[in-house]
GROMACS .gro file of C-alpha atoms in nm:
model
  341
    1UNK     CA    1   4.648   0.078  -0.812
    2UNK     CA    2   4.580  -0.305  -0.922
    3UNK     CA    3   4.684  -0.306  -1.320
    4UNK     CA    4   4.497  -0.633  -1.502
    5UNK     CA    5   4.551  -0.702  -1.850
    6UNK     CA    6   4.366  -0.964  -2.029
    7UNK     CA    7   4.237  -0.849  -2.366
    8UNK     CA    8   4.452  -1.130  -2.652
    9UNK     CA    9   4.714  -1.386  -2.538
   10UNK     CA   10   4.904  -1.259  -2.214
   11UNK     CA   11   4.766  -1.236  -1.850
   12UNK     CA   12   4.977  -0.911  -1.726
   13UNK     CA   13   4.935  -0.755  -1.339
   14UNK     CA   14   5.104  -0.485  -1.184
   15UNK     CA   15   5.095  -0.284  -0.892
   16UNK     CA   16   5.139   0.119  -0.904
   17UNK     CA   17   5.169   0.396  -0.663
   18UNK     CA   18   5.057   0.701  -0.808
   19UNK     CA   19   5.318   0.918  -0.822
   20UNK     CA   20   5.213   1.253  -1.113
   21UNK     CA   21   5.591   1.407  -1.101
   22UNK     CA   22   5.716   1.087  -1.149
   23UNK     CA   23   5.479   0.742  -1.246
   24UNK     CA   24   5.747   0.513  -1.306
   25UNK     CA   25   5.916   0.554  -0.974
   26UNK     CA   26   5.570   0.405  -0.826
   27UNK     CA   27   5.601   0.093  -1.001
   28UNK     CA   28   5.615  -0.139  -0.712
   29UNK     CA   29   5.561  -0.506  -0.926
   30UNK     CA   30   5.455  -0.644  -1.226
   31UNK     CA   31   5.464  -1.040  -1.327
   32UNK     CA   32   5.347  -1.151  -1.673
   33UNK     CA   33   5.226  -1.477  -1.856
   34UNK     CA   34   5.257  -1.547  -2.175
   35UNK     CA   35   5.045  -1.789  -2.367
   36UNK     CA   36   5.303  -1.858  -2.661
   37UNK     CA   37   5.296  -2.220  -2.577
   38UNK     CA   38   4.959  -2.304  -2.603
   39UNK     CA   39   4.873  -2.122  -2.877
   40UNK     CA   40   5.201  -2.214  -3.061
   41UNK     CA   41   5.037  -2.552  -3.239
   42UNK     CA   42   4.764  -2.412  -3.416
   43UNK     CA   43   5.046  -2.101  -3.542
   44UNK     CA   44   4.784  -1.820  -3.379
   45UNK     CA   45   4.568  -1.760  -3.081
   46UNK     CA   46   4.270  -1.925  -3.056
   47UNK     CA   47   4.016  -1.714  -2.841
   48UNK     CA   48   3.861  -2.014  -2.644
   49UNK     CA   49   4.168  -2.110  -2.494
   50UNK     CA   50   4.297  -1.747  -2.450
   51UNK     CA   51   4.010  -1.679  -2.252
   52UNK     CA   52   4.033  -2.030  -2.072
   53UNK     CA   53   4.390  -1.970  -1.961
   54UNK     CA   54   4.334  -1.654  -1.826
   55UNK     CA   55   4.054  -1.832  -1.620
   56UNK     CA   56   4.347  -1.997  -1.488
   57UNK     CA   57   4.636  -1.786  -1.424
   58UNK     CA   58   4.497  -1.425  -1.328
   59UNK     CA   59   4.424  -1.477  -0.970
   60UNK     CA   60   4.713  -1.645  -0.906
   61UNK     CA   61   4.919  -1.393  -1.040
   62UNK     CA   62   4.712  -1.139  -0.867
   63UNK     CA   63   4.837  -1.316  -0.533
   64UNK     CA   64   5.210  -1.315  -0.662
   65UNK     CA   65   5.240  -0.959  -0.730
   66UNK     CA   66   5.100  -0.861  -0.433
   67UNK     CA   67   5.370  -1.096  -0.263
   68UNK     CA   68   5.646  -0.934  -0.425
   69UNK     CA   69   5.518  -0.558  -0.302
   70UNK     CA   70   5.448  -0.661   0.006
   71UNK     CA   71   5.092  -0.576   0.002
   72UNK     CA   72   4.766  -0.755   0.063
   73UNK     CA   73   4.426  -0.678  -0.091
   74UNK     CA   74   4.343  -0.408   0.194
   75UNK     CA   75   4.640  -0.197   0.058
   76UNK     CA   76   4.465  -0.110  -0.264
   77UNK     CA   77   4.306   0.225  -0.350
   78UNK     CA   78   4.165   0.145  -0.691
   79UNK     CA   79   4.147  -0.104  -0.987
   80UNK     CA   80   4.207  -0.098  -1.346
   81UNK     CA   81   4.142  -0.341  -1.593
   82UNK     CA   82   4.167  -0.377  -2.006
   83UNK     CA   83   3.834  -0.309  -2.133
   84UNK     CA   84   3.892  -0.314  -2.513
   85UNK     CA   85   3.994  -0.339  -2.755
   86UNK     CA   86   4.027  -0.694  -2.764
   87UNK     CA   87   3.918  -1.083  -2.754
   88UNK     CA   88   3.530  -1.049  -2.587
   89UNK     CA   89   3.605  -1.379  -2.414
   90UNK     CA   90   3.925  -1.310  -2.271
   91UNK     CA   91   3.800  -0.935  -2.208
   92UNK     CA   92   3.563  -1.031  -1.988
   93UNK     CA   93   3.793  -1.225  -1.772
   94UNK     CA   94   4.004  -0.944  -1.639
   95UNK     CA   95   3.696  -0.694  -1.638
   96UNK     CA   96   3.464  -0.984  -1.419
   97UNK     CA   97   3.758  -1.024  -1.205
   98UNK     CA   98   3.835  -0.680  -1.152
   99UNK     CA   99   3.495  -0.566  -1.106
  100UNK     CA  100   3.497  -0.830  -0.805
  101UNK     CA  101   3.750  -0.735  -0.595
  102UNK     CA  102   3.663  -0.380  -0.665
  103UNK     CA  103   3.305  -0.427  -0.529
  104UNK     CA  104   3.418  -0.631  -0.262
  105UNK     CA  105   3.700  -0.419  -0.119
  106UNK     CA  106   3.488  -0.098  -0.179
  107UNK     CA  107   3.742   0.081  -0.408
  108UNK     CA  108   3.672   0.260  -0.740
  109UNK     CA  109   3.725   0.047  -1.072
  110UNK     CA  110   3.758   0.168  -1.388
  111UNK     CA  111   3.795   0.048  -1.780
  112UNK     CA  112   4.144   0.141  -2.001
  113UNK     CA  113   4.135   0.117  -2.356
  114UNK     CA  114   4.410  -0.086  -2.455
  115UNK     CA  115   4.615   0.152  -2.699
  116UNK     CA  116   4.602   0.442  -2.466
  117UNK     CA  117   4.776   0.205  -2.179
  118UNK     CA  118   5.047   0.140  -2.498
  119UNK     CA  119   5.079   0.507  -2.562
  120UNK     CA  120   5.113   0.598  -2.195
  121UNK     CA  121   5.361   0.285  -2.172
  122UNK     CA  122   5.677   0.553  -2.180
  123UNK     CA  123   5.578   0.788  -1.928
  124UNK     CA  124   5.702   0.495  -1.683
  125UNK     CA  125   6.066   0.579  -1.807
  126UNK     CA  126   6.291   0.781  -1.645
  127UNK     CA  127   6.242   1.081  -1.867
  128UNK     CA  128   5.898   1.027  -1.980
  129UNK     CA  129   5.771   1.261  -2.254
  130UNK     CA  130   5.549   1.561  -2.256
  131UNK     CA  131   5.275   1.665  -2.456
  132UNK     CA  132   5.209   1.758  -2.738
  133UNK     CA  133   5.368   1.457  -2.919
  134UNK     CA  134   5.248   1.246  -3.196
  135UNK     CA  135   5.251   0.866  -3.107
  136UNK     CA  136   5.314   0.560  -3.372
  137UNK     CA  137   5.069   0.258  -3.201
  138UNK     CA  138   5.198  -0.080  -3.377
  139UNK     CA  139   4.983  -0.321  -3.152
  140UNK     CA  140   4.884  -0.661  -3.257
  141UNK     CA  141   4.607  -0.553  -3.555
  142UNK     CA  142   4.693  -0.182  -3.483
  143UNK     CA  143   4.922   0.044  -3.668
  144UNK     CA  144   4.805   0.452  -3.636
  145UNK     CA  145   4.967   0.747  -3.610
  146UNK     CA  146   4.822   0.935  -3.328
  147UNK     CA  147   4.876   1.336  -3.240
  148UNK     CA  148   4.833   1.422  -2.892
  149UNK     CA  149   4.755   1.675  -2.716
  150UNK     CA  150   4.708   1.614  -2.415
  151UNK     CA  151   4.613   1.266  -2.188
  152UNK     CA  152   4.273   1.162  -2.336
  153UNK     CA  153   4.311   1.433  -2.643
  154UNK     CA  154   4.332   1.227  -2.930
  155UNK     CA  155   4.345   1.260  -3.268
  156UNK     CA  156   4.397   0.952  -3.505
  157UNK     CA  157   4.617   1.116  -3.811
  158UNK     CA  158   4.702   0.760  -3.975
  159UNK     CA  159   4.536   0.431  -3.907
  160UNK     CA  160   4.567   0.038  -4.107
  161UNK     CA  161   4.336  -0.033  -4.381
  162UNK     CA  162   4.409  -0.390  -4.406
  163UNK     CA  163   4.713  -0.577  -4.230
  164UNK     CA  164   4.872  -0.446  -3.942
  165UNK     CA  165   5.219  -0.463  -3.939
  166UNK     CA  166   5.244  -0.646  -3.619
  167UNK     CA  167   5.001  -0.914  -3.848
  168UNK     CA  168   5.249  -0.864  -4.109
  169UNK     CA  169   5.509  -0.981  -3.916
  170UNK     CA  170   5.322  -1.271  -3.845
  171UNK     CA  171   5.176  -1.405  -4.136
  172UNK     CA  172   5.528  -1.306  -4.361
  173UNK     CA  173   5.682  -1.563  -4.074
  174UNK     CA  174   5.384  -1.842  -4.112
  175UNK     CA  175   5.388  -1.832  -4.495
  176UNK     CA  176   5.832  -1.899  -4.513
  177UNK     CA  177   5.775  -2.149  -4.250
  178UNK     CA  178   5.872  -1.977  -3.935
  179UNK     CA  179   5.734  -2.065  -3.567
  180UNK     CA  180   5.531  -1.917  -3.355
  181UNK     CA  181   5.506  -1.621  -3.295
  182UNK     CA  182   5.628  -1.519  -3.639
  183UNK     CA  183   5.731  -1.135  -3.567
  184UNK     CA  184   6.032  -1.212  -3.330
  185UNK     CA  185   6.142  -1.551  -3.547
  186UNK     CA  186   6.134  -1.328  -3.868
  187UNK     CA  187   6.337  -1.015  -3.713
  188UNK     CA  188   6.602  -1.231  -3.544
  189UNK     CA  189   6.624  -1.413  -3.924
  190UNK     CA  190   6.642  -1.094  -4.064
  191UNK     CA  191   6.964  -1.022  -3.916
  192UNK     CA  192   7.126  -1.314  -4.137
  193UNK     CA  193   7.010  -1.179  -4.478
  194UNK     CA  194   7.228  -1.023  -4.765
  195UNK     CA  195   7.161  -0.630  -4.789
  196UNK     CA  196   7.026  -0.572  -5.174
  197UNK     CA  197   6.928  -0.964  -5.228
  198UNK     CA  198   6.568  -0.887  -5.208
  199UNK     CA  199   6.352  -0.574  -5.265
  200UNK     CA  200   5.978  -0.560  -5.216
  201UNK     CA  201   5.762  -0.202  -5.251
  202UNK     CA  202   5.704   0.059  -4.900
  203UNK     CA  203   5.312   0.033  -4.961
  204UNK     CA  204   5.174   0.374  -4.986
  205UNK     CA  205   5.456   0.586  -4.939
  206UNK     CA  206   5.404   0.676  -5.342
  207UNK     CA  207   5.103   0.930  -5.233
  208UNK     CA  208   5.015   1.141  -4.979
  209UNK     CA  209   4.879   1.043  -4.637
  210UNK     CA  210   4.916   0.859  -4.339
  211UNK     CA  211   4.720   0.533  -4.335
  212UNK     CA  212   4.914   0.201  -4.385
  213UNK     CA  213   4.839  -0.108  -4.585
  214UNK     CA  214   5.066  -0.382  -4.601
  215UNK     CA  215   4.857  -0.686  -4.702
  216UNK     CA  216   4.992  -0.654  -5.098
  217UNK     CA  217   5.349  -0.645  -4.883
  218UNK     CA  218   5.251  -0.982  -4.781
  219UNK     CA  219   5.164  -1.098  -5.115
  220UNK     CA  220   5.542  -0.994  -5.266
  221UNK     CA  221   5.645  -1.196  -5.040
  222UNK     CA  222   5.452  -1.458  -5.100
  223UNK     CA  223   5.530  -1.487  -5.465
  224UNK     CA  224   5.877  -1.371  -5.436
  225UNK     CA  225   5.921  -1.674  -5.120
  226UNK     CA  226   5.712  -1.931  -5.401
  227UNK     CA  227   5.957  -1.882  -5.699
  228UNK     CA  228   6.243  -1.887  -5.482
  229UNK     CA  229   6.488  -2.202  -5.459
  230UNK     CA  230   6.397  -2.176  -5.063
  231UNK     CA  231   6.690  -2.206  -4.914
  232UNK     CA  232   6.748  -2.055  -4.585
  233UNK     CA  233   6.945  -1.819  -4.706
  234UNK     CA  234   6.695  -1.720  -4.914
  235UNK     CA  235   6.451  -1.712  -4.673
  236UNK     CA  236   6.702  -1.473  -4.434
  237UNK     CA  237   6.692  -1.281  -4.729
  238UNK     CA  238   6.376  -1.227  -4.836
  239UNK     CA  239   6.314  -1.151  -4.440
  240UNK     CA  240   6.564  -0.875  -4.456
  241UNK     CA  241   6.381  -0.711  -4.767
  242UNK     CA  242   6.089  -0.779  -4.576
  243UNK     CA  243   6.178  -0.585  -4.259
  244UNK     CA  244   6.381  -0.302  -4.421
  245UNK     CA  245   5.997  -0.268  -4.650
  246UNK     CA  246   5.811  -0.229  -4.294
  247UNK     CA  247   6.115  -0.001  -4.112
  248UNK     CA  248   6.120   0.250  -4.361
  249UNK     CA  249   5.729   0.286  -4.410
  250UNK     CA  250   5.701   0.354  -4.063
  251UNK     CA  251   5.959   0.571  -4.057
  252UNK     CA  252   5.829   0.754  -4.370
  253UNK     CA  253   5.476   0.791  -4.195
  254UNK     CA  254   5.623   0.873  -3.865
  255UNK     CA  255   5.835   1.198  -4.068
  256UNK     CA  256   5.573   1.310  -4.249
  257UNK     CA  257   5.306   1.320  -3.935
  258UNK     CA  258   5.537   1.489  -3.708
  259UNK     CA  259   5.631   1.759  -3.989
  260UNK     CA  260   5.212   1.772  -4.048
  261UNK     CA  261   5.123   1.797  -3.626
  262UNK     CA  262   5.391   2.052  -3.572
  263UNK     CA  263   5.518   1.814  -3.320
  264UNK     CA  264   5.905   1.758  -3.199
  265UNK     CA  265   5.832   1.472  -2.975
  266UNK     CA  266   5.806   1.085  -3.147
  267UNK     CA  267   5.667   0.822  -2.903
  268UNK     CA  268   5.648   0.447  -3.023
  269UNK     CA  269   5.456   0.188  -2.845
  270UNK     CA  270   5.349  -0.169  -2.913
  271UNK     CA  271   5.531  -0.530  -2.966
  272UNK     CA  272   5.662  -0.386  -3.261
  273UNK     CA  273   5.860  -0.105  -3.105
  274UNK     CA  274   6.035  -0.368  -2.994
  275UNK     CA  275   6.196  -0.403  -3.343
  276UNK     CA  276   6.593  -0.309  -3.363
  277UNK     CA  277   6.601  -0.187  -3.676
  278UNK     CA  278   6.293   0.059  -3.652
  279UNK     CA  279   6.451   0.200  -3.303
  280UNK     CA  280   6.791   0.228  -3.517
  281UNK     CA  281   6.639   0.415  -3.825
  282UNK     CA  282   6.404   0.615  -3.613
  283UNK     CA  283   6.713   0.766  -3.410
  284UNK     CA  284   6.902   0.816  -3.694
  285UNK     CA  285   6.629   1.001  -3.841
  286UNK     CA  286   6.573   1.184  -3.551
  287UNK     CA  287   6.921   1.332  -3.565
  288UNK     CA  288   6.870   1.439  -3.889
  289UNK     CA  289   6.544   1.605  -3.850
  290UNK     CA  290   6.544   1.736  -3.529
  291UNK     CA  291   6.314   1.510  -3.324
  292UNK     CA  292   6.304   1.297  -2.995
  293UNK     CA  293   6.187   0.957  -2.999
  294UNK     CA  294   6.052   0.782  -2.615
  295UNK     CA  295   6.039   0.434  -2.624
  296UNK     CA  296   5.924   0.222  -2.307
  297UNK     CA  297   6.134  -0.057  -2.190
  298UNK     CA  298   6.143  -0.375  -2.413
  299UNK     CA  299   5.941  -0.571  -2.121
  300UNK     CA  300   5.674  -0.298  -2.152
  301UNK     CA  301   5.651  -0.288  -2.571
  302UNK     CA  302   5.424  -0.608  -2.540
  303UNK     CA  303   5.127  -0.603  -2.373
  304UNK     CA  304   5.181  -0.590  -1.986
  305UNK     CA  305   4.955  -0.503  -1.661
  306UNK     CA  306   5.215  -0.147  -1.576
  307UNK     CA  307   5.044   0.028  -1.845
  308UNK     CA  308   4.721  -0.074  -1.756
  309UNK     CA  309   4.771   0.073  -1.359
  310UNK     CA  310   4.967   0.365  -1.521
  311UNK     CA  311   4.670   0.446  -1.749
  312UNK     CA  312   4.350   0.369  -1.470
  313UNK     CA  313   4.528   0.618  -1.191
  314UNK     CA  314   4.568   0.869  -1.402
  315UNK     CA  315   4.215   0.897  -1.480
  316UNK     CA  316   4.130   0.804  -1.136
  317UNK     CA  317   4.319   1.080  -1.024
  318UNK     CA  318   4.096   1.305  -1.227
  319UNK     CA  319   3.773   1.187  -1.072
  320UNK     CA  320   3.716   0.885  -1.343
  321UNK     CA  321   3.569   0.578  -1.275
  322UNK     CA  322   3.248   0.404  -1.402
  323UNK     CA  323   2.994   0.183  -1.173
  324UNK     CA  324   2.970  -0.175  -1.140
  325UNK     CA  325   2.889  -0.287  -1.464
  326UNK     CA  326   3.072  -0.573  -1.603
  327UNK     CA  327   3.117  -0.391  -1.965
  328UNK     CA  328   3.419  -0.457  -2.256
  329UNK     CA  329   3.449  -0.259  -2.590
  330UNK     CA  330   3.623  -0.545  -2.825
  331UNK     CA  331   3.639  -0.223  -3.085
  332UNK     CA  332   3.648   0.096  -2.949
  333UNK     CA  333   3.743   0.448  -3.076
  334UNK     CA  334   4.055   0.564  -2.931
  335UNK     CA  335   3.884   0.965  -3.013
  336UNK     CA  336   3.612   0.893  -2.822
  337UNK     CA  337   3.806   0.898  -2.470
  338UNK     CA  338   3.721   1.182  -2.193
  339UNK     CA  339   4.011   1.426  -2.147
  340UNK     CA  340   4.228   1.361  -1.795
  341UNK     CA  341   4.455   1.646  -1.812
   0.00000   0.00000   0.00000
């Protein structure tokens, strides 16, 4: 299985042998590019050149991970591509391309939503988890809570209504003056900040439910970052606060929807499950409340072509695929997925 994934600011491929007992012992090569560089003078992607640069690269790294398994073109049983959500532009490169070589080799293609290949990420891990599980997506603009109960059994218990935190991340970074990408520049700042210097508010932790809002978050900072002396030990502080306010929201949410689903199983996917601090506190609160949390390799917490070919052969392997049709969802309901299991 050919993995392409296209759909913001990284051109990811990866090659996959399906392998149900096991899916991450198929995982015969996977090469990434990342865009940071181009997009880093205007502080944010810019969709044009996103979709440009994937023009450029995909093919090419199409060819290279094929080198590096040892395979040519003829070798390949099936094709799976990011369909949504997404950039359009840069959507439709990976989907046109993959839709070619599909049609041309005579092998089944088929269309992965985007979160699901996140949420799937950790089943390419040596102990992969089971369902049912309830899944914390924190993606780019995404942050949901997600019970499932089964592959393609979905059922969104939490979702943003504003800022992601991934976006958070971000624009916090921009406003204090950080480069870009903001979210890694912030966290690694973080780590220089005085504990208790700084406190801003865990947005809607106060009341029940599960969404997430962290644009007033944002605006603390904001103020708190205006009427500062800005320093930068000031700004390691206030980035601190600003982290230990996103951790422990998650972590609130994360309690509350596993104690609501039932569930015993935590799985976290995304760039932000990349974050120290949230993989610290979620451990520690998994000792104390008697839950497992699976998180997939740092390499595969951004987005990445593996999850992609994990996600398109296991609904291949259950008889899904879709016909020729050059089609991309840049917003599309994570519910509205067919079972595969």
């Amino acid at each position: 299985m050919l993995g392409i994934e296209t759909s913001c600011d990284e051109t990811g491929v990866a090659l996959l042998r399906w392998q149900p007992e096991a899916p991450g012992e198929g995982l015969l090569a996977h090469t990434l590019y990342s865009q940071i560089k181009l997009h880093a003078d205007y502080g944010g992607v810019v969709p044009e050149l996103a979709s440009r640069d994937h023009v450029r690269k995909l093919l090419p790294l199409v060819r290279e991970t094929l080198a590096e398994a040892g395979l040519t073109p003829a070798d390949l049983g099936g094709v799976a591509y990011t369909a949504g959500p997404g950039l359009a532009g840069a959507l439709l490169v990976g989907a046109s391309a993959a839709r070619a070589m599909a049609w041309a080799l005579g092998v089944p293609a088929i269309g992965v939503h985007h979160m699901e290949g996140h949420l799937l990420a950790p089943l390419l891990e040596a102990d992969p988890p089971e369902p049912p599980f309830v899944a914390l997506l924190v993606s780019g603009g995404h942050s949901m809570l997600v019970e499932v109960a089964g592959i393609g059994q979905y059922r969104i218990l939490g979702d943003t209504l504003d800022d992601a935190a991934g976006e958070a991340f971000d624009k916090t970074a921009k406003l204090m003056g950080l480069p870009y990408p903001g979210g890694p520049a912030l966290a690694a700042l973080a780590g220089q900040g005085r504990p208790g210097a700084f406190r801003f508010s865990r947005p809607m932790t106060d009341r029940p439910g599960l969404d997430f809002s962290f644009s007033g978050l944002k605006t603390q900072v904001l103020l708190a970052w205006q009427a500062s002396d800005q320093s930068e030990q000031t700004r390691a502080d206030i980035a601190l606060a600003f982290e230990e306010a996103i951790v422990d929201t998650l972590v609130i949410k994360c309690r509350r929807a596993l104690e609501a689903s039932g569930a015993h199983r935590l799985v976290i996917a995304g760039g932000v499950g990349a974050n120290h601090r949230l993989r610290a506190e979620l451990a520690a609160a998994g000792d104390k409340d008697g839950f497992r949390t699976y998180f997939p390799r740092l390499a595969f917490c951004t987005d990445n072509g593996a999850m992609i070919a994990l996600a398109g052969a296991i609904r291949l392997a259950h008889g899904q695929h879709q016909d020729a049709t050059v089609q991309v969802f840049p917003r599309w309901d994570l519910e509205s997925l067919p079972p595969a299991s």
